[in-house]
Short mmCIF file of C-alpha atoms in Angstrom, two decimals:
data_model
loop_
_atom_site.label_atom_id
_atom_site.label_comp_id
_atom_site.label_asym_id
_atom_site.label_seq_id
_atom_site.Cartn_x
_atom_site.Cartn_y
_atom_site.Cartn_z
CA ALA A 1 45.97 -29.02 30.85
CA ALA A 2 45.53 -32.78 31.01
CA ALA A 3 42.53 -34.29 29.26
CA ALA A 4 39.62 -35.44 31.42
CA LEU A 5 39.39 -39.13 32.24
CA PRO A 6 36.95 -41.12 30.12
CA SER A 7 33.41 -40.94 31.42
CA ARG A 8 32.33 -44.20 29.85
CA VAL A 9 33.72 -47.67 29.31
CA ALA A 10 31.48 -50.34 27.81
CA SER A 11 29.87 -52.75 30.24
CA ARG A 12 26.89 -55.08 30.12
CA HIS A 13 23.79 -54.59 32.28
CA MET A 14 21.49 -57.58 31.88
CA ASP A 15 17.91 -57.42 33.05
CA GLU A 16 18.43 -54.16 34.89
CA PRO A 17 15.18 -53.19 36.63
CA PRO A 18 13.99 -49.66 35.87
CA PRO A 19 14.95 -47.02 38.43
CA THR A 20 12.27 -45.71 40.74
CA ASP A 21 12.83 -42.06 41.48
CA ARG A 22 16.55 -41.23 41.07
CA HIS A 23 17.97 -44.52 42.31
CA LEU A 24 16.82 -48.09 42.84
CA TRP A 25 17.33 -48.66 46.52
CA ARG A 26 16.17 -46.05 48.99
CA ARG A 27 17.67 -46.02 52.44
CA PRO A 28 16.07 -44.71 55.60
CA GLU A 29 17.22 -41.15 56.20
CA GLY A 30 20.76 -41.20 57.55
CA ALA A 31 21.19 -44.99 57.22
CA PRO A 32 24.00 -46.08 54.91
CA PHE A 33 23.71 -48.70 52.20
CA ARG A 34 25.51 -51.88 53.19
CA VAL A 35 28.24 -53.23 50.91
CA ALA A 36 29.82 -56.68 50.92
CA ALA A 37 33.09 -56.82 48.94
CA VAL A 38 34.05 -60.45 48.37
CA LEU A 39 36.21 -62.69 46.21
CA SER A 40 34.42 -65.31 44.15
CA PRO A 41 35.25 -68.95 44.92
CA GLU A 42 37.40 -69.28 41.76
CA VAL A 43 39.41 -66.11 42.53
CA ASP A 44 39.76 -67.11 46.18
CA ARG A 45 40.97 -70.60 45.22
CA ALA A 46 43.51 -69.22 42.72
CA VAL A 47 44.89 -66.79 45.29
CA ARG A 48 45.03 -69.52 47.94
CA ASP A 49 46.84 -71.87 45.53
CA SER A 50 49.34 -69.16 44.68
CA LEU A 51 49.82 -67.39 48.03
CA GLY A 52 48.48 -69.80 50.64
CA GLU A 53 45.69 -69.19 53.14
CA ARG A 54 47.38 -66.17 54.73
CA GLY A 55 47.85 -64.60 51.29
CA ALA A 56 44.21 -65.26 50.39
CA ALA A 57 43.05 -63.70 53.66
CA ALA A 58 45.22 -60.65 52.96
CA CYS A 59 43.81 -60.40 49.42
CA ARG A 60 40.23 -60.52 50.75
CA ARG A 61 41.04 -57.73 53.24
CA LEU A 62 42.77 -55.58 50.61
CA PHE A 63 39.84 -55.89 48.16
CA ARG A 64 37.33 -55.03 50.90
CA ARG A 65 39.44 -52.06 52.05
CA ARG A 66 39.87 -50.70 48.53
CA VAL A 67 36.14 -50.93 47.79
CA ALA A 68 35.47 -49.26 51.16
CA ALA A 69 37.96 -46.49 50.42
CA VAL A 70 36.20 -45.75 47.11
CA LEU A 71 32.62 -45.86 48.41
CA VAL A 72 33.05 -44.52 51.94
CA ASP A 73 35.99 -42.10 51.79
CA ASP A 74 36.73 -41.01 48.23
CA PRO A 75 35.37 -37.52 47.44
CA ARG A 76 35.23 -38.42 43.71
CA GLY A 77 32.56 -41.03 44.40
CA TRP A 78 28.94 -41.33 45.42
CA ARG A 79 29.62 -39.80 48.83
CA SER A 80 29.86 -36.41 47.10
CA ARG A 81 26.30 -36.97 45.80
CA GLY A 82 24.89 -37.66 49.27
CA TYR A 83 25.05 -41.46 49.26
CA ALA A 84 26.41 -43.21 52.33
CA PHE A 85 27.88 -46.72 52.46
CA ARG A 86 29.06 -49.06 55.19
CA VAL A 87 31.27 -51.93 54.08
CA LEU A 88 30.69 -55.20 55.92
CA ARG A 89 33.59 -57.27 57.19
CA SER A 90 32.23 -60.34 55.38
CA ALA A 91 29.29 -61.41 53.27
CA PRO A 92 26.07 -61.75 55.28
CA ASP A 93 24.74 -65.13 56.38
CA GLY A 94 22.83 -66.95 53.67
CA TRP A 95 24.68 -65.25 50.82
CA ASP A 96 26.44 -67.73 48.57
CA ALA A 97 29.39 -66.37 46.57
CA ALA A 98 29.50 -69.56 44.52
CA ASP A 99 25.98 -69.24 43.14
CA VAL A 100 26.03 -66.54 40.48
CA THR A 101 22.39 -67.23 39.63
CA ARG A 102 20.85 -66.68 43.07
CA ARG A 103 19.14 -63.34 43.53
CA ASN A 104 20.26 -61.23 46.45
CA ALA A 105 16.88 -60.45 48.01
CA ASP A 106 18.27 -57.79 50.37
CA ARG A 107 17.77 -54.66 48.28
CA GLY A 108 19.77 -52.50 50.72
CA LEU A 109 22.84 -54.69 50.30
CA CYS A 110 25.23 -54.09 47.41
CA VAL A 111 27.42 -57.15 46.82
CA VAL A 112 30.63 -56.32 44.91
CA THR A 113 32.34 -59.52 43.78
CA LEU A 114 35.77 -59.97 42.20
CA VAL A 115 35.31 -62.68 39.54
CA THR A 116 37.19 -64.60 36.85
CA ARG A 117 36.46 -64.39 33.12
CA ALA A 118 34.42 -67.62 33.23
CA GLU A 119 32.37 -66.43 36.22
CA MET A 120 31.80 -63.07 34.51
CA GLY A 121 30.41 -64.84 31.46
CA ARG A 122 27.95 -66.78 33.64
CA ALA A 123 27.03 -63.83 35.85
CA CYS A 124 26.39 -61.29 33.12
CA HIS A 125 25.80 -63.45 30.06
CA ALA A 126 28.62 -61.43 28.52
CA VAL A 127 29.91 -62.05 25.03
CA ASP A 128 33.12 -60.24 26.01
CA SER A 129 33.50 -61.47 29.57
CA GLY A 130 36.55 -59.26 30.07
CA LEU A 131 34.27 -56.44 31.19
CA SER A 132 32.85 -55.64 34.62
CA CYS A 133 29.08 -55.41 35.03
CA PHE A 134 26.02 -54.93 37.17
CA ASN A 135 23.41 -57.66 36.86
CA GLY A 136 20.05 -56.24 37.90
CA ALA A 137 18.33 -59.62 37.87
CA LEU A 138 20.81 -60.90 40.46
CA ASN A 139 21.24 -57.50 42.16
CA ARG A 140 25.03 -57.80 42.12
CA VAL A 141 28.09 -55.91 40.93
CA TYR A 142 30.84 -57.98 39.31
CA ILE A 143 34.41 -56.71 38.91
CA HIS A 144 36.64 -58.63 36.51
CA VAL A 145 39.83 -59.77 38.29
CA GLU A 146 42.04 -59.21 35.23
CA ARG A 147 40.83 -55.61 34.99
CA TRP A 148 41.16 -55.13 38.77
CA THR A 149 44.81 -56.18 38.64
CA GLY A 150 45.72 -54.59 35.29
CA ALA A 151 42.99 -52.08 34.31
CA SER A 152 41.67 -51.75 30.81
CA PRO A 153 44.22 -51.09 28.04
CA GLU A 154 41.89 -48.44 26.57
CA PHE A 155 41.62 -46.71 29.94
CA LEU A 156 45.39 -46.68 30.49
CA ARG A 157 46.03 -45.26 27.00
CA HIS A 158 44.01 -42.13 27.76
CA PRO A 159 46.02 -38.88 27.34
CA ALA A 160 45.46 -37.97 31.01
CA ARG A 161 47.71 -40.94 31.90
CA PRO A 162 45.43 -42.58 34.49
CA THR A 163 46.82 -45.19 36.88
CA LEU A 164 45.56 -48.57 38.05
CA ASP A 165 44.22 -46.80 41.14
CA HIS A 166 42.22 -44.40 38.94
CA TYR A 167 40.74 -47.41 37.15
CA ARG A 168 39.73 -49.08 40.41
CA VAL A 169 38.00 -45.92 41.61
CA TYR A 170 36.28 -45.62 38.23
CA VAL A 171 35.08 -49.23 37.94
CA VAL A 172 33.72 -49.44 41.49
CA ASN A 173 31.90 -46.10 41.16
CA HIS A 174 30.66 -46.95 37.66
CA GLU A 175 29.16 -50.35 38.47
CA VAL A 176 27.81 -49.33 41.89
CA GLY A 177 26.22 -46.39 40.07
CA HIS A 178 24.24 -48.91 38.03
CA TRP A 179 23.26 -50.65 41.27
CA LEU A 180 21.96 -47.25 42.42
CA GLY A 181 19.87 -47.06 39.27
CA ARG A 182 22.04 -44.72 37.22
CA GLY A 183 22.48 -45.40 33.53
CA HIS A 184 25.08 -44.19 31.10
CA ARG A 185 25.11 -40.53 30.15
CA GLN A 186 23.65 -39.98 26.72
CA ARG A 187 25.53 -37.68 24.38
CA CYS A 188 23.58 -35.34 22.12
#
C-alpha cells in the first residue's frame, strides 16, 4: 500500500489570533464563508508581461476556479467537516491586493492571494519566503506562486508519489485551515 501523504509542511503563522470555539470565524447557520481568490499585483503584472492581458485574465480565472474546486467541491477538504464556502468572482470593493499590510476587516471573507517571494516576505515576515502562510494580523492566506506552479520538492519526493494537483489541494486546505482557527497537529 502507498504511504499516506504528509500531514504537515512547515509554514509561518504570524500574529495568529487565538481560536474562539473550534474555529475563528462563525457563519450564520447555512451561510457559506466567502472566499476571494486573487493574484497579487506583482504576479498579475508578470503574467500580463508574459502572456498578455488575455493570458492574465485566464490565469486569474484558473486560480479562482482551482481554489473553488478545493474549497467548494473537493471531498478531501473542509466541506467534509461541515464548512461551506462560496468563491467570489472578484475581490470585494475596498479590498486592495497591493497593500499587504492592510487588515481585512470582513471576518467572514477569506482572501487567498497568489504572491511572489518578495510579497511573501512582506506579508508573513518570513525568513524563508518560499513557504505559503496565513497571516492572522492581516486575516489573509498567501500562496507562494513558485510552490503553486511547481509544488514543494519535499512534498513531491514523498513515497506516495503525490502530484502538483495533490499539492494544490493540500496547500489551500492547510492555509485556509489556519484561517478557520486550526493549528498544526501535535505529535506525542
